[in-house]
Coordinates of C-alpha atoms in Angstrom, one line a residue:
Chain A
X90 CA 32.6 50.9 7.7
X91 CA 31.6 47.1 8.6
X92 CA 31.4 45.3 5.4
X93 CA 30.8 41.7 3.9
X94 CA 31.9 40.4 0.8
X95 CA 30.8 36.5 -0.4
X96 CA 32.9 36.6 -3.8
X97 CA 31.2 33.8 -5.2
X98 CA 27.3 34.2 -6.8
X99 CA 27.3 30.8 -7.6
X100 CA 28.8 26.9 -7.1
X101 CA 27.5 23.8 -8.3
X102 CA 28.7 20.8 -7.9
X103 CA 28.0 17.0 -7.5
X104 CA 26.6 15.3 -4.8
X105 CA 29.2 13.8 -2.8
X106 CA 31.6 16.6 -3.3
X107 CA 32.9 18.8 -0.7
X108 CA 32.1 23.0 -1.4
X109 CA 33.5 25.9 0.7
X110 CA 31.8 28.9 0.9
X111 CA 34.2 32.2 1.1
X112 CA 33.2 35.0 2.9
X113 CA 35.5 38.5 4.0
X114 CA 34.3 41.1 6.5
X115 CA 35.5 44.6 7.1
X116 CA 35.4 45.8 10.6
X117 CA 37.4 48.2 13.1
X118 CA 35.7 47.2 15.8
X119 CA 37.7 44.5 17.8
X120 CA 34.4 42.8 19.5
X121 CA 32.2 41.4 16.8
X122 CA 30.3 38.6 16.0
X123 CA 29.9 36.7 12.5
X124 CA 27.0 34.7 11.2
X125 CA 25.8 31.7 8.9
X126 CA 22.4 31.6 7.4
X127 CA 20.7 29.1 5.2
X128 CA 18.0 30.1 2.8
X129 CA 16.5 27.6 0.7
X130 CA 13.8 28.0 -1.9
X131 CA 11.3 28.1 0.7
X132 CA 12.7 31.7 2.0
X133 CA 13.0 31.6 5.3
X134 CA 16.3 31.7 6.7
X135 CA 18.0 29.1 9.4
X136 CA 20.3 29.8 11.2
X137 CA 23.9 27.7 11.2
X138 CA 26.3 29.4 13.3
X139 CA 27.6 32.5 15.4
X140 CA 31.0 33.0 16.6
X141 CA 32.8 35.7 18.1
X142 CA 35.8 37.6 17.4
X143 CA 37.8 36.4 20.5
X144 CA 37.0 32.8 19.6
X145 CA 38.9 31.2 16.1
X146 CA 38.8 27.6 17.0
X147 CA 37.5 25.9 14.2
X148 CA 33.9 24.5 14.9
X149 CA 32.6 21.3 13.3
X150 CA 29.0 20.0 13.7
X151 CA 27.8 17.1 11.1
X152 CA 29.5 17.6 7.6
X153 CA 29.7 21.1 8.3
X154 CA 32.5 23.0 9.4
X155 CA 33.7 26.7 9.8
X156 CA 37.2 28.3 9.7
X157 CA 37.2 31.5 11.1
X158 CA 40.8 33.4 10.4
X159 CA 41.2 37.1 11.5
X160 CA 44.4 37.0 10.0
X161 CA 42.9 37.4 6.3
X162 CA 39.3 38.0 8.3
X163 CA 37.7 35.6 6.5
X164 CA 35.2 32.9 8.3
X165 CA 34.6 30.2 5.5
X166 CA 32.2 27.8 5.3
X167 CA 32.6 24.1 4.3
X168 CA 29.8 21.4 3.2
X169 CA 31.7 18.2 3.5
X170 CA 30.0 14.8 0.9
X171 CA 27.4 17.5 0.1
X172 CA 24.0 16.2 -0.7
X173 CA 20.8 17.3 -2.7
X174 CA 19.4 19.1 0.4
X175 CA 22.0 21.5 0.7
X176 CA 21.0 23.0 -2.4
X177 CA 20.4 26.9 -1.3
X178 CA 21.7 30.5 -0.7
X179 CA 23.9 30.9 2.1
X180 CA 24.4 33.9 3.3
X181 CA 27.4 35.8 6.2
X182 CA 26.5 38.3 8.2
X183 CA 28.2 40.3 10.8
X184 CA 27.4 42.5 13.9
X185 CA 29.7 44.9 15.7
X186 CA 29.5 45.4 19.3
X187 CA 31.3 48.6 19.8
X188 CA 30.1 51.1 17.0
X189 CA 26.7 50.6 18.1
X190 CA 25.6 50.1 14.3
X191 CA 22.5 47.9 15.7
X192 CA 21.9 45.7 13.2
X193 CA 23.9 42.5 11.1
X194 CA 24.9 42.9 7.9
X195 CA 24.8 40.9 5.2
X196 CA 26.9 39.5 2.6
X197 CA 25.0 39.1 -0.9
X198 CA 24.6 35.6 -0.6
X199 CA 26.5 32.5 -2.7
X200 CA 23.9 30.4 -4.3
X201 CA 25.0 26.4 -4.0
X202 CA 23.7 24.0 -6.7
X203 CA 24.0 20.6 -5.7
X204 CA 23.6 18.5 -8.2
X205 CA 22.3 14.0 -8.1
Chain B
X299 CA 6.0 25.7 19.4
X300 CA 8.1 28.2 19.9
X301 CA 8.4 30.5 16.9
X302 CA 8.3 33.6 14.6
X303 CA 5.2 33.7 12.9
X304 CA 4.5 36.2 9.5
X305 CA 1.3 37.1 7.2
X306 CA 0.5 37.3 4.5
X307 CA 3.0 35.0 2.7
X308 CA 1.9 36.7 -0.1
X309 CA 0.3 39.9 -1.0
X310 CA -0.5 41.5 -3.7
X311 CA -0.6 46.1 -3.3
X312 CA -2.0 48.3 -6.1
X313 CA 0.1 51.3 -6.7
X314 CA -1.2 54.3 -3.7
X315 CA -2.2 51.7 -1.0
X316 CA -0.8 51.2 2.2
X317 CA -0.6 48.0 3.3
X318 CA 0.6 45.7 6.7
X319 CA 3.2 43.6 7.3
X320 CA 2.5 41.1 10.5
X321 CA 4.9 39.7 12.4
X322 CA 4.4 37.8 15.9
X323 CA 7.3 36.3 18.0
X324 CA 6.4 33.6 21.0
X325 CA 10.1 33.4 22.0
X326 CA 9.9 36.3 24.4
X327 CA 12.6 37.9 23.0
X328 CA 13.6 41.7 23.7
X329 CA 14.4 42.7 19.9
X330 CA 12.8 42.5 17.0
X331 CA 13.2 43.6 13.2
X332 CA 12.7 43.8 10.0
X333 CA 14.5 43.0 6.4
X334 CA 13.8 43.3 2.7
X335 CA 15.5 40.9 0.2
X336 CA 15.2 41.9 -3.6
X337 CA 16.5 39.2 -5.9
X338 CA 19.6 38.0 -6.0
X339 CA 20.9 40.5 -3.0
X340 CA 21.7 40.3 0.8
X341 CA 19.2 41.7 3.3
X342 CA 18.9 45.7 4.1
X343 CA 17.7 46.6 7.5
X344 CA 14.4 48.5 7.3
X345 CA 14.0 49.0 11.0
X346 CA 14.6 47.2 14.6
X347 CA 13.3 47.4 18.1
X348 CA 15.2 46.8 20.8
X349 CA 11.8 47.3 23.8
X350 CA 8.6 47.6 23.9
X351 CA 7.2 51.2 22.6
X352 CA 10.6 52.0 20.9
X353 CA 12.1 51.6 17.2
X354 CA 14.6 52.8 15.4
X355 CA 15.4 53.0 11.5
X356 CA 18.0 51.2 9.9
X357 CA 19.0 52.0 6.2
X358 CA 16.0 51.6 3.7
X359 CA 13.1 53.3 6.2
X360 CA 11.9 55.3 3.7
X361 CA 8.2 54.8 2.9
X362 CA 7.6 52.2 5.9
X363 CA 6.8 52.7 9.3
X364 CA 6.4 50.1 12.3
X365 CA 4.7 50.5 15.6
X366 CA 6.0 48.2 18.8
X367 CA 3.3 48.4 21.3
X368 CA 3.4 44.0 22.3
X369 CA 6.7 42.6 22.7
X370 CA 5.5 39.8 20.8
X371 CA 4.5 42.0 17.5
X372 CA 6.0 44.0 15.4
X373 CA 3.8 44.9 12.4
X374 CA 5.3 46.6 9.1
X375 CA 3.3 48.7 7.4
X376 CA 4.6 49.7 3.4
X377 CA 3.1 53.0 1.8
X378 CA 3.0 54.9 -0.6
X379 CA 5.7 56.7 -0.4
X380 CA 7.8 53.6 -1.2
X381 CA 8.7 53.9 -4.3
X382 CA 9.6 50.2 -5.0
X383 CA 7.8 48.0 -2.8
X384 CA 7.7 44.8 -4.5
X385 CA 9.8 42.5 -2.6
X386 CA 10.5 39.8 0.1
X387 CA 10.1 41.0 3.6
X388 CA 11.7 39.5 6.7
X389 CA 10.6 39.5 10.0
X390 CA 13.5 38.3 12.7
X391 CA 14.0 38.6 16.7
X392 CA 16.9 37.8 19.0
X393 CA 16.8 37.5 22.6
X394 CA 18.3 41.2 23.8
X395 CA 20.9 42.8 21.7
X396 CA 21.5 42.5 17.8
X397 CA 24.6 40.9 18.8
X398 CA 22.7 38.0 19.6
X399 CA 21.4 35.6 16.8
X400 CA 18.4 36.6 14.8
X401 CA 15.9 34.3 14.5
X402 CA 13.8 34.5 11.0
X403 CA 10.1 33.9 9.9
X404 CA 9.3 32.5 6.8
X405 CA 8.7 36.0 5.0
X406 CA 6.2 37.6 3.5
X407 CA 6.4 38.5 -0.7
X408 CA 5.2 42.0 -1.5
X409 CA 3.6 42.5 -5.3
X410 CA 2.8 45.9 -6.4
X411 CA 0.7 45.5 -9.4

């Protein structure tokens, strides 16, 4: 069965520090998609990235970068030079294309607090 | 601007009452979803619809009902059969399939008094 684990419940850093949010997933499918979403205090989930299982290239977008490693079933998210505005709950999610569970499976989220 | 709207933002309900949460999208997406979020937890799927006039139960559908009469609209009714309805409800849509990126509305916070 599919599962997403975000072992870090809460992380606190000081502004300008780098921080990595861990995501480990379980799936039997060979074709699947991984996502990261940000949930600021307002509550709305903001889409950050979608990555398919056949594309293991790391991605960088400004201060954000993602490291996808199929060998360890991980899809970690790094924020470089964190800012107070990065404070939010971050969710990793999995969608499987083969087995027919037609939904996203979410991890329990990591709350990031960036102190000024 | 294209997006997903949910109303109301806050909703209070007395025990035993049914309430309906609104979700509208103008992204021309075929698929729509309802999730429930409890404090400190991830999102759990209530119902989803991949096409008009068709919808499927998710993981926690008991005590909820939906309709999909129009492509743009996917209202969720929380019935009195839902034993613990106090939660944050999020609606989402995606272009076609569930493997496409889902975009979320601002959410409705339901409190049962």
